[in-house]
Coordinates of C-alpha atoms in Angstrom, one line a residue:
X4 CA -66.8 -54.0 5.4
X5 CA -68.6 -51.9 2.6
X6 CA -70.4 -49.9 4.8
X7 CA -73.1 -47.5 3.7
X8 CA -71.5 -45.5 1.3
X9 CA -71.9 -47.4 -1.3
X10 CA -75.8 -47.9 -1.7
X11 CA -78.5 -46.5 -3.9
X12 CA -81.0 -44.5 -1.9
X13 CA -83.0 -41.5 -3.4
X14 CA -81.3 -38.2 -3.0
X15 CA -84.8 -36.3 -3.2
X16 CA -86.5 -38.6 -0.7
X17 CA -86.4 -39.2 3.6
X18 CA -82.9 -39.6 4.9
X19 CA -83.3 -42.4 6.7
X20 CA -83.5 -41.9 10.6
X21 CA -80.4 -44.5 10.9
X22 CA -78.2 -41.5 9.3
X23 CA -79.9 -39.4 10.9
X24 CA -78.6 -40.3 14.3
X25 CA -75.7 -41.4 13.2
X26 CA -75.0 -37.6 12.1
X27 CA -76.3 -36.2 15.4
X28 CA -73.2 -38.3 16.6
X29 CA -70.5 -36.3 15.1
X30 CA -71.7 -32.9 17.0
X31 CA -72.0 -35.1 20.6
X32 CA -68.2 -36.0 20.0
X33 CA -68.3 -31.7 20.9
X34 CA -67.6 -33.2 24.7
X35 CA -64.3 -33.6 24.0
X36 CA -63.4 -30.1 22.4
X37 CA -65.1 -28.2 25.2
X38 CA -62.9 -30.2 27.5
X39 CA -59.6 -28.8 25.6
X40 CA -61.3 -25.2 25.5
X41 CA -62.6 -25.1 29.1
X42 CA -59.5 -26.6 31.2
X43 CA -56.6 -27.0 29.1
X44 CA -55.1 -23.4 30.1
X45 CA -55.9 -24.3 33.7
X46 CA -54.7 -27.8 33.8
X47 CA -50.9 -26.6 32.0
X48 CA -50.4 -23.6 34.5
X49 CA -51.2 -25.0 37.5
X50 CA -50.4 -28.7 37.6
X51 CA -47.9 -28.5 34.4
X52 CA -46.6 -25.5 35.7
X53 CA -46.1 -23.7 32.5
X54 CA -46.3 -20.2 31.8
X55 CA -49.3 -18.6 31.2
X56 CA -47.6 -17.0 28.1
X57 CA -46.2 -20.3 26.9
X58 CA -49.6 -22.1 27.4
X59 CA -51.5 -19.1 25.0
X60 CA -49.0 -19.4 22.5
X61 CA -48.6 -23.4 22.3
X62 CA -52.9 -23.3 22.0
X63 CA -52.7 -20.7 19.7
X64 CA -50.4 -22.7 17.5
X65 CA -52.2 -25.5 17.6
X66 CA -55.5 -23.7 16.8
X67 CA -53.9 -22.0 13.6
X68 CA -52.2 -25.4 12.4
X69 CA -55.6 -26.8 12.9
X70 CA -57.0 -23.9 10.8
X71 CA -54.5 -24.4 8.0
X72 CA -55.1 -28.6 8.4
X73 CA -58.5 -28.1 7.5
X74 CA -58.7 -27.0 3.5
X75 CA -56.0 -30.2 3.6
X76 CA -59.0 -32.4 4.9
X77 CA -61.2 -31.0 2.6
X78 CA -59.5 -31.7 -0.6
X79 CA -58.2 -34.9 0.4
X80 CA -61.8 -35.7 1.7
X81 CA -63.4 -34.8 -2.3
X82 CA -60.7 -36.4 -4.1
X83 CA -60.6 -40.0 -1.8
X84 CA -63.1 -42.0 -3.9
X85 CA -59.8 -42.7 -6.5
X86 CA -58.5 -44.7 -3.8
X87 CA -60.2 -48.6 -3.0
X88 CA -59.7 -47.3 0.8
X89 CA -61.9 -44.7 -0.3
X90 CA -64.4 -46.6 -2.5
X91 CA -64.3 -49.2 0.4
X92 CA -65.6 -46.9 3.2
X93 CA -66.7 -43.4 1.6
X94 CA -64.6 -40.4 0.6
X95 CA -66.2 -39.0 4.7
X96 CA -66.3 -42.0 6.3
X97 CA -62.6 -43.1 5.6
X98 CA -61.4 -39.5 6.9
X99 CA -64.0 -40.5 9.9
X100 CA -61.9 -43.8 10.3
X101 CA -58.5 -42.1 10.2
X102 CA -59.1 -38.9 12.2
X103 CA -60.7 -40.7 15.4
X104 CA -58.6 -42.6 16.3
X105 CA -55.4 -39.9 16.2
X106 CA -57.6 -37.8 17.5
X107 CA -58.5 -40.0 20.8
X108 CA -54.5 -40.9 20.8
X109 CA -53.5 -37.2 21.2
X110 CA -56.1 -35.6 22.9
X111 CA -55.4 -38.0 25.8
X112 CA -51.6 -37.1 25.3
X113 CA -52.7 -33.5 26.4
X114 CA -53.2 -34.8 30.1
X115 CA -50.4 -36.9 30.8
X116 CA -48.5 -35.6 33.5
X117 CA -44.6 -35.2 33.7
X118 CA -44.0 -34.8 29.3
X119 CA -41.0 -32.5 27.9
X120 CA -42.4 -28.9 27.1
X121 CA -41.4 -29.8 23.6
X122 CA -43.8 -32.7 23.7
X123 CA -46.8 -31.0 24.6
X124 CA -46.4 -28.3 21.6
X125 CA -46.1 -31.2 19.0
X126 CA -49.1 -33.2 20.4
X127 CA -51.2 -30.6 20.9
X128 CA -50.4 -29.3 16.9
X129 CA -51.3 -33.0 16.2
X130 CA -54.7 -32.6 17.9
X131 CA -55.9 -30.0 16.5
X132 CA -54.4 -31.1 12.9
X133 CA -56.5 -34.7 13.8
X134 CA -59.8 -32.9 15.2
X135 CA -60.1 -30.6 12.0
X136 CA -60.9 -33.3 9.8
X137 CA -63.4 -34.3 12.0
X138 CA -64.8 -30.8 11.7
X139 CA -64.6 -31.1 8.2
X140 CA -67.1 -34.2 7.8
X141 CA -69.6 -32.5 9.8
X142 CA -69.3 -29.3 8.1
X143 CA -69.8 -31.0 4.4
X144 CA -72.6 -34.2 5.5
X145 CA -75.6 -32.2 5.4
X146 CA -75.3 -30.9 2.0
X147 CA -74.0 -34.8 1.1
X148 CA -76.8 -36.3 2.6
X149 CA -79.8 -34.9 0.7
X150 CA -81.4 -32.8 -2.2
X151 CA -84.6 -32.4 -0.3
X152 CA -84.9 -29.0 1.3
X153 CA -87.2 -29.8 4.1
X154 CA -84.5 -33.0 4.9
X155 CA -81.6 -30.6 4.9
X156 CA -83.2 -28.3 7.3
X157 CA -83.8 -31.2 9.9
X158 CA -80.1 -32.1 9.3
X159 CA -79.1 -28.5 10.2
X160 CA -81.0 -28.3 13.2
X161 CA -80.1 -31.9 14.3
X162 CA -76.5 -30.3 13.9
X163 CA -77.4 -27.3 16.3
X164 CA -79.0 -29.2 19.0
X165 CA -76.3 -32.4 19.3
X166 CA -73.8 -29.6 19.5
X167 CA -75.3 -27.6 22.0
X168 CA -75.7 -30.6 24.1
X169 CA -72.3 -31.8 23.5
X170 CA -71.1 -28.5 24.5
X171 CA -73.2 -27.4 27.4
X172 CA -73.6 -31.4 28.5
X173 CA -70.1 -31.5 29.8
X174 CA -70.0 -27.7 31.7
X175 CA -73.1 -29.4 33.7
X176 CA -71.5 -32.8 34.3
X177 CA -68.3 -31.5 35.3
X178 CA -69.6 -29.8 38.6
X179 CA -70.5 -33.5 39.8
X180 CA -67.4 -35.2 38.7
X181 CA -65.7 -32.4 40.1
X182 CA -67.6 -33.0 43.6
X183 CA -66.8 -36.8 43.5
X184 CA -63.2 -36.4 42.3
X185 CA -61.8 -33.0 43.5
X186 CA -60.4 -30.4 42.0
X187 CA -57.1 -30.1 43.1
X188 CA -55.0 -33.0 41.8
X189 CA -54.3 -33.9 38.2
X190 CA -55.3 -37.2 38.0
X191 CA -59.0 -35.5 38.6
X192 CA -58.4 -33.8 35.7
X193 CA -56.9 -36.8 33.6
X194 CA -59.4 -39.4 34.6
X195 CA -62.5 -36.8 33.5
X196 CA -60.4 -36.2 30.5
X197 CA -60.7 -40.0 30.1
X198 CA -64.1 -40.4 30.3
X199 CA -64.7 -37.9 27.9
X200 CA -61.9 -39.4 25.2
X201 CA -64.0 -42.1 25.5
X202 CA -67.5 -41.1 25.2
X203 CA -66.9 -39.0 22.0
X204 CA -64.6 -41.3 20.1
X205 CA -67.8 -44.0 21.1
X206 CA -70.2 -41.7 19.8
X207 CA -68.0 -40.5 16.8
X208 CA -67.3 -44.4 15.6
X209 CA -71.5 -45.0 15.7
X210 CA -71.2 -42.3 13.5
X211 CA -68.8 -43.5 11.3
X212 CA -70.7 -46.8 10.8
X213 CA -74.5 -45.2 10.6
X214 CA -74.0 -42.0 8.7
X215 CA -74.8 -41.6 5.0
X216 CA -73.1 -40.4 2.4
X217 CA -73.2 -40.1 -1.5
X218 CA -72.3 -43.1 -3.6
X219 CA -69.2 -42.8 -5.7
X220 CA -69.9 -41.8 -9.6
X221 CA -69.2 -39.1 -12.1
X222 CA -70.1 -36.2 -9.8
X223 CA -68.3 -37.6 -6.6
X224 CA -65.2 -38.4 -8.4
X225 CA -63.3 -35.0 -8.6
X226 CA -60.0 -36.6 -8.9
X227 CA -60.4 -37.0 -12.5
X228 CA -61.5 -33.0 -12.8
X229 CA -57.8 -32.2 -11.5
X230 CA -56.3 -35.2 -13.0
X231 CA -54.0 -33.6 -15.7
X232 CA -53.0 -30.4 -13.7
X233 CA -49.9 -29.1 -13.3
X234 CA -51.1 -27.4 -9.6
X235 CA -52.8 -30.9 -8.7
X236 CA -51.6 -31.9 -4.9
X237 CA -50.0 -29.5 -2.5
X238 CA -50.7 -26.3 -4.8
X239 CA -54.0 -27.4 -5.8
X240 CA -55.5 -27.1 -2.2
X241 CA -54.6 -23.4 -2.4
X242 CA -56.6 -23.4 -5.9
X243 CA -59.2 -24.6 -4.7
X244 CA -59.2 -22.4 -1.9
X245 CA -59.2 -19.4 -4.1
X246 CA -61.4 -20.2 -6.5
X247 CA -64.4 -21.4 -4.3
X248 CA -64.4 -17.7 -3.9
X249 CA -65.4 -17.4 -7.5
X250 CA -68.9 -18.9 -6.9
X251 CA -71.2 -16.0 -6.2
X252 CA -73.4 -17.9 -3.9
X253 CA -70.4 -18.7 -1.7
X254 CA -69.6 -15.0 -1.4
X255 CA -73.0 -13.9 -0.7
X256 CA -73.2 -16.4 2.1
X257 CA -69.5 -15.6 3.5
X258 CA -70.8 -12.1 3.8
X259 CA -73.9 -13.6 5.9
X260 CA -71.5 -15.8 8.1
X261 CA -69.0 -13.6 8.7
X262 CA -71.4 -11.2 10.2
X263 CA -73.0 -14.2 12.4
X264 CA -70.4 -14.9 13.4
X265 CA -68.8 -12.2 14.5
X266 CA -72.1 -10.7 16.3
X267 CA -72.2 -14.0 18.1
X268 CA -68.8 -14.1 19.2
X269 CA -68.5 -10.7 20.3
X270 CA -71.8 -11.3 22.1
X271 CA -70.7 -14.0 23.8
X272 CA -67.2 -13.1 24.8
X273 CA -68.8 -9.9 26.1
X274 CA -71.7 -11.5 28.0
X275 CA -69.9 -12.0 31.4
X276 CA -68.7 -8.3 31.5
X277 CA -72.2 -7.0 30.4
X278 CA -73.5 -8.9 33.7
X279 CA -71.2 -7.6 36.1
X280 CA -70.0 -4.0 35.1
X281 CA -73.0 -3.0 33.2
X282 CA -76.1 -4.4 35.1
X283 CA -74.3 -4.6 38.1
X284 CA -75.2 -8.0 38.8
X285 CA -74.2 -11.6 40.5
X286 CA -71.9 -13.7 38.5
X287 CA -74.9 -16.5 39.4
X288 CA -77.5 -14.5 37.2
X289 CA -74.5 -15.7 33.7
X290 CA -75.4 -19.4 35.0
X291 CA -79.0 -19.0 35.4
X292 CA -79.3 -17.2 31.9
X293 CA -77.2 -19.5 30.4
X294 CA -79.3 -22.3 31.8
X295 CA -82.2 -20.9 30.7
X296 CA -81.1 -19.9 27.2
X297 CA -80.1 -23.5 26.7
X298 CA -83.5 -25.0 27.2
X299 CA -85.2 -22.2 25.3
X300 CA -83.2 -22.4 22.5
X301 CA -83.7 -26.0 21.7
X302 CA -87.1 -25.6 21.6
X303 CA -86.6 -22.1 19.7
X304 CA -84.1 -24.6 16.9
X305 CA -87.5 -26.9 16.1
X306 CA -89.4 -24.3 15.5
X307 CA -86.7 -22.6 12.9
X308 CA -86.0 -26.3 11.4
X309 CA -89.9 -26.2 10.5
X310 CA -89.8 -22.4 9.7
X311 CA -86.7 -22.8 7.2
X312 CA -88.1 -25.4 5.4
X313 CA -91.5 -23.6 4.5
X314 CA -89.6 -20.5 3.9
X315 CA -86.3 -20.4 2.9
X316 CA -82.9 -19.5 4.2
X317 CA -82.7 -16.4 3.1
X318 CA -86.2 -15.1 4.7
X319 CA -85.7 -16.9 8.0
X320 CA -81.9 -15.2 8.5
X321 CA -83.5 -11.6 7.8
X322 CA -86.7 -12.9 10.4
X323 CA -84.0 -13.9 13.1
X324 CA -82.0 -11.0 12.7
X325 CA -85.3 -8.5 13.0
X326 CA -85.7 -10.6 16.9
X327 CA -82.1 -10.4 17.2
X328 CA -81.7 -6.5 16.7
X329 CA -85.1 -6.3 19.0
X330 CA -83.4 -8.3 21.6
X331 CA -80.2 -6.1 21.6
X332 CA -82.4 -2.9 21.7
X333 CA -84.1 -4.3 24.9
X334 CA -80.2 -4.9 26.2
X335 CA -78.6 -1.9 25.2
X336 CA -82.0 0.6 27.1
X337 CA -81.7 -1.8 30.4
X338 CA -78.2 -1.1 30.1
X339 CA -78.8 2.5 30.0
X340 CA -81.4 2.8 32.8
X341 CA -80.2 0.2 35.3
X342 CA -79.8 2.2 37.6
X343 CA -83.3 2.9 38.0
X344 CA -84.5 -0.6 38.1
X345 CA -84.3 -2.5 40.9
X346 CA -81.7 -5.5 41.0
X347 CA -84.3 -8.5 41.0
X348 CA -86.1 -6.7 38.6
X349 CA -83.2 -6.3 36.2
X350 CA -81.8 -9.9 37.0
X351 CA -85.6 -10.9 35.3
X352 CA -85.6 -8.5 32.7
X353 CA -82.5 -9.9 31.4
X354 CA -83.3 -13.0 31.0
X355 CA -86.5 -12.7 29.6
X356 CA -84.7 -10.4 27.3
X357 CA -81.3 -13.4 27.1
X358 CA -84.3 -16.0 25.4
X359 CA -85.7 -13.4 23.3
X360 CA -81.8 -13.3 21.9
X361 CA -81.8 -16.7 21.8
X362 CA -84.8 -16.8 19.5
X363 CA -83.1 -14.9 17.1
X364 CA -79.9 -15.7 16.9
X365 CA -80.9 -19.9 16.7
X366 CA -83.1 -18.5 13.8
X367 CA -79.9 -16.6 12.5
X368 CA -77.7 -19.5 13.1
X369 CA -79.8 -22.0 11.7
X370 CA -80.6 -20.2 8.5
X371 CA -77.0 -19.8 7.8
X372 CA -75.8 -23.4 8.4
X373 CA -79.0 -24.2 6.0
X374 CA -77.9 -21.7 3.2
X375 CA -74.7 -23.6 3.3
X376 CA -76.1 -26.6 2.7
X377 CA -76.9 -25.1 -0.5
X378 CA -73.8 -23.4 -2.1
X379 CA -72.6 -27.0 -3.1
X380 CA -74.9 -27.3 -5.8
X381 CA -74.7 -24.3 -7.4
X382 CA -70.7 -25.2 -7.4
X383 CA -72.1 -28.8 -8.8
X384 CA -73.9 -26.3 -12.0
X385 CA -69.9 -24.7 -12.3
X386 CA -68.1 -27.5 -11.7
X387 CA -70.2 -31.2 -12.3
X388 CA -68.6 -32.0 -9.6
X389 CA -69.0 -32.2 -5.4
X390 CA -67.2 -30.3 -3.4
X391 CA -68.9 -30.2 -0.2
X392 CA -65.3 -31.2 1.8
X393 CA -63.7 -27.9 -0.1
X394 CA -66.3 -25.7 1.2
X395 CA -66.2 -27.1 4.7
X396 CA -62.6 -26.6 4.6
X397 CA -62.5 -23.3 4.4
X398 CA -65.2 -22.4 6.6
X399 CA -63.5 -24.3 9.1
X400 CA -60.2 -22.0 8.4
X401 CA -62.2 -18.7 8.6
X402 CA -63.7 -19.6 11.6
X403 CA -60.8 -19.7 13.6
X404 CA -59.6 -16.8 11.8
X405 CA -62.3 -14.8 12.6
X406 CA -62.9 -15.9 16.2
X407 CA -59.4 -15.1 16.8
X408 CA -59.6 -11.7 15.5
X409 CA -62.5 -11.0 17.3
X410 CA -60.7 -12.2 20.5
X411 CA -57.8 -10.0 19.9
X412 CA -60.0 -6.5 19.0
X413 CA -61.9 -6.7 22.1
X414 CA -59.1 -7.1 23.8
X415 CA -57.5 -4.0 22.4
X416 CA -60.6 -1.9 22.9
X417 CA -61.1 -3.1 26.3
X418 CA -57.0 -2.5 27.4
X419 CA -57.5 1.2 25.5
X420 CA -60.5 1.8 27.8
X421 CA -58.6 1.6 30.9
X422 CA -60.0 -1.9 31.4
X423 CA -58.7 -3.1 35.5
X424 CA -58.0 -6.8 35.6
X425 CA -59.2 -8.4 39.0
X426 CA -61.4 -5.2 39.9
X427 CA -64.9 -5.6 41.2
X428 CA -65.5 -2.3 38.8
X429 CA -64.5 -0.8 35.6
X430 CA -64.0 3.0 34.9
X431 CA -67.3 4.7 32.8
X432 CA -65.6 4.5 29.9
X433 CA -64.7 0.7 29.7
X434 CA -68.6 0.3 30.8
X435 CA -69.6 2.2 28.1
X436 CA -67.5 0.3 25.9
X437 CA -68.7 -3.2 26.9
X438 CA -72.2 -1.8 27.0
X439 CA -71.5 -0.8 23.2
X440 CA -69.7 -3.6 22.4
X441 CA -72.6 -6.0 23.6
X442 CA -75.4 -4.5 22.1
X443 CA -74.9 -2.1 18.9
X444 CA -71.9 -3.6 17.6
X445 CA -74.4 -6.6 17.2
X446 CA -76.9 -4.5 15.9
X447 CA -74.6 -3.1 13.3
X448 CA -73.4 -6.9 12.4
X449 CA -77.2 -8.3 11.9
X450 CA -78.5 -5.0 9.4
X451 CA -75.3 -5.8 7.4
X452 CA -76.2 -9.5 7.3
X453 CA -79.8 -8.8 6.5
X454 CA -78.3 -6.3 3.7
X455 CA -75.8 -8.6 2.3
X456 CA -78.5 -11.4 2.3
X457 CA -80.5 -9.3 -0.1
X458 CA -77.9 -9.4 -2.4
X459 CA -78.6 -13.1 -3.9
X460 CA -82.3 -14.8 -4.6
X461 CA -81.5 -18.2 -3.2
X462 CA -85.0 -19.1 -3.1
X463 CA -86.5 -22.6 -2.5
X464 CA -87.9 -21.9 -6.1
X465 CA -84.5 -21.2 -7.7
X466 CA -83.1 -23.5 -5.8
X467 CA -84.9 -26.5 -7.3
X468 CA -84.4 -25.0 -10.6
X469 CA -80.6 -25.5 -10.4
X470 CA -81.0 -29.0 -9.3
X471 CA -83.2 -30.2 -12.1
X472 CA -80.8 -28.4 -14.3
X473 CA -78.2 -30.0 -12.6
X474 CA -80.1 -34.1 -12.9
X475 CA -80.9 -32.9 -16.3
X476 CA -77.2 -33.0 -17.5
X477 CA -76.5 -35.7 -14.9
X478 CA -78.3 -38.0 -17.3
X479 CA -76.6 -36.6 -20.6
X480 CA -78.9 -33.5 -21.7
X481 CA -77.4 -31.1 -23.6
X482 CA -76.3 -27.6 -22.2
X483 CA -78.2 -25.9 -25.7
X484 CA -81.4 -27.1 -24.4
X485 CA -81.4 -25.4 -20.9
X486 CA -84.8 -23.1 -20.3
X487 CA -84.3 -19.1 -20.3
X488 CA -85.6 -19.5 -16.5
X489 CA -83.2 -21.4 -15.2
X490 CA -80.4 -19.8 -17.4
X491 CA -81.0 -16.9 -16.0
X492 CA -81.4 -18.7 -12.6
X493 CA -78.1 -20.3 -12.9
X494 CA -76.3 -17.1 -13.9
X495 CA -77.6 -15.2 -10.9
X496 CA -76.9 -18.1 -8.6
X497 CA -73.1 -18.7 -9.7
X498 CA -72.0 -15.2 -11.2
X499 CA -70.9 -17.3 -14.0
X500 CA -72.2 -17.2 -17.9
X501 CA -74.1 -20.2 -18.7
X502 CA -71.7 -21.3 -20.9
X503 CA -69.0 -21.4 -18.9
X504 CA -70.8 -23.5 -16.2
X505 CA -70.9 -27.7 -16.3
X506 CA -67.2 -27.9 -15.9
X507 CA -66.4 -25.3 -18.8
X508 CA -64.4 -23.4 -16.6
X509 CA -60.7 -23.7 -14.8
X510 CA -62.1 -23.4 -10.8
X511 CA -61.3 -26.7 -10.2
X512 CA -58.3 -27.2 -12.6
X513 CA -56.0 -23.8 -12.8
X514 CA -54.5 -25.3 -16.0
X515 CA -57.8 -26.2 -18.1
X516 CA -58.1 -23.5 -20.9
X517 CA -61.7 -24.3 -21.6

């Protein structure tokens, strides 16, 4: 079996729907994750009967080790094409092939009953370890896919809605399985488990055999870039980590994901509590807004996949953020005056002001995941060589990072505030705080995106400079004979001299003096 990997298609032209969908699969596979993130804490203190402090710090573990697994991925992922098992099947698809099925094998592990403590901890390192390079292939595939712009931002938004579906698909599902099932016994648990363990690793092997990839040549082979370095192998993963950082289109878009993120997060882990102790209202009006957010925002994500390619990344995040800091304005004054409005008044305002949010922050979201498709091509100008797994490495390893962060500040803030676990109210100034928290923390987050966004011109007209450049000495041109434009282009893109670009450097080799 050869698969796909290995045939000639045009980079600038239509990826072909077939890849397509077999992309949209890797996302879907989402059930199973939301599964672990939903229940596992549940299902380990009450039918394992494990502490609630030995369950957070055994997830916790895993998450980090599956944080640290991913740059791993990532570098084994660019340099697999000097294998024949990774000429055979595709430097992605053969870390496809090996992660799903170690992923199906310990996932399942996680909800078999009556398994030492010790077990537990090692499978559930080995599942997150398994499912980051998983993550890894969908975070570097769109970027691999294609050159074309307008094809990219397609793959971006295919990328948003299969996720949201695999995510929110299963929350939905549950409450009927649940109903059929129970809720009280384990084997409920297991056998939903099951059914999930099966549906993604289905859904994650049509992607294995349909997606599309780049063919192996002399860009894709960055085994032969490290070749003769001393820090090739373990210490070279930790190079390459570093010097990504280097690229200044990588640091410009860091500063525009880290803010996304962290608005988003905080956002999101906050929601619930703005509901309740703010607005004062039913825990029924979270589900209904969440509901109602869902089915917004995928028609909101079309209309951003058609807005980002006639634009550009750059000018879609800063539009998204202007709807996002609206949206949080209209929060943070019904916050302020809900005691005025009446109850079903405020339970509408807030979700006509919830899909307002949405709007923006699918346009936020889907602008960032675009300019990222991006950054490996201005790496290709430094380097002549793809990287895309790098990258998606260590995104992967500052998202937990982050999220985890995040997690722990608001819990600080919240416990300083007086916060009352189990209490149907909150003292004024933990209200205040979550008020604050929800709404101008956010507020703060998008302006500094918007600002930091400013700080590069990753336009679609630039863009396409650097690629031409980058077929130009492809086919053998000569680095004398580049235009001023694009020189000057390049230089601006990479925060590199000219020069010093096409490989002329030591970002992927610590030892070449060049």
């Amino acid at each position: 079996m050869s698969g796909n990997n290995t045939m000639s298609y045009d980079l600038t032209g239509k990826v072909p729907l077939l890849a397509k969908f077999g992309f949209a699969m890797l996302p879907l596979s989402w059930v199973m994750q939301t599964m672990v993130i939903t229940w596992q804490m549940f299902y380990f203190t009450t039918f394992v009967k494990m502490s609630v402090m030995l369950v957070t710090l055994m997830l916790t573990v895993g998450k980090v080790v599956g944080a640290v697994a991913t740059p791993f991925w990532g570098y084994l992922s660019d340099r697999l094409y000097r294998t024949a098992f990774g000429r055979r099947f595709g430097r992605r698809r053969a870390v496809l092939l090996l992660s799903i099925p170690l992923n199906f094998i310990f996932y399942m592990g996680l909800w078999i009953m009556g398994l030492p403590t010790w077990v537990y901890f090692v499978v559930n390192i080995l599942y997150w370890a398994s499912w980051a390079g998983i993550t890894t292939v969908q975070y570097a595939l769109p970027a691999e896919m294609t050159e074309n712009t307008t094809q990219r931002a397609q793959i971006v938004g295919i990328n948003q809605i299969a996720g949201a579906i695999g995510g929110t698909a299963l929350s939905m599902l549950n409450i009927w399985l649940f109903t059929i099932w129970g809720k009280d016994d384990w084997h409920a648990y297991f056998q939903i488990a099951l059914l999930w363990g099966i549906v993604g690793t289905v859904v994650l092997f049509i992607g294995f055999l349909t997606v599309q990839e780049r063919p192996y040549d002399a860009s894709t082979d960055v085994a032969a870039a490290d070749s003769d370095s001393k820090g090739a192998g373990f210490l070279g993963v930790f190079w390459n980590f570093i010097s990504a950082m280097r690229v200044k289109s990588y640091r410009v878009y860091l500063g525009m994901y880290l803010c996304e993120q962290t608005f988003r997060a905080i956002r999101g882990t906050i929601n619930t509590y703005f509901v309740i102790f703010v607005l004062l209202l039913d825990p029924q009006t979270v589900s209904l807004g969440t509901g109602v957010g869902f089915i917004f925002g995928m028609a909101f994500v079309a209309m951003w996949i058609w807005l980002t390619a006639k634009l550009d990344g750059m000018r879609t995040f800063r539009l998204g953020g202007y709807a996002c800091i609206a949206a949080f304005s209209c929060m943070l004054a019904l916050g302020i005056f809900h005691a005025s409005v009446p109850s079903g008044l405020r339970s509408t305002l807030f979700v006509v002001f919830l899909i307002f949010m949405n709007f923006g922050i699918s346009g936020v979201v889907n602008a960032t995941q675009f300019v990222f498709t991006l950054v490996p091509d201005v790496d290709e100008i430094v380097t002549a060589k793809r990287r895309e797994g790098q990258y998606a490495g260590i995104n992967s390893t500052l998202d937990v990072i982050f999220t985890a962060l995040e997690t722990l500040i608001i819990g600080i803030v919240l416990s300083w505030t007086g916060f009352v676990e189990g209490a149907t109210t909150q003292p004024a100034a933990t209200v205040d705080w979550i008020m604050i928290l929800y709404t101008i923390v956010p507020i703060v987050f998008v302006i500094l995106g918007n600002i930091v966004s400013r700080l590069l011109k990753m336009s679609s007209a630039n863009h396409k400079l650097v690629l031409a450049e980058v077929n130009r000495l492809r086919a053998g041109g000569d680095m004398k004979d580049v235009e001023p434009e694009t020189k000057k282009v390049i230089e601006e893109l990479s925060g590199f001299k000219y020069e010093q670009c096409w490989g002329h450097n030591n970002v992927i080799n610590a030892s070449h003096k060049e």
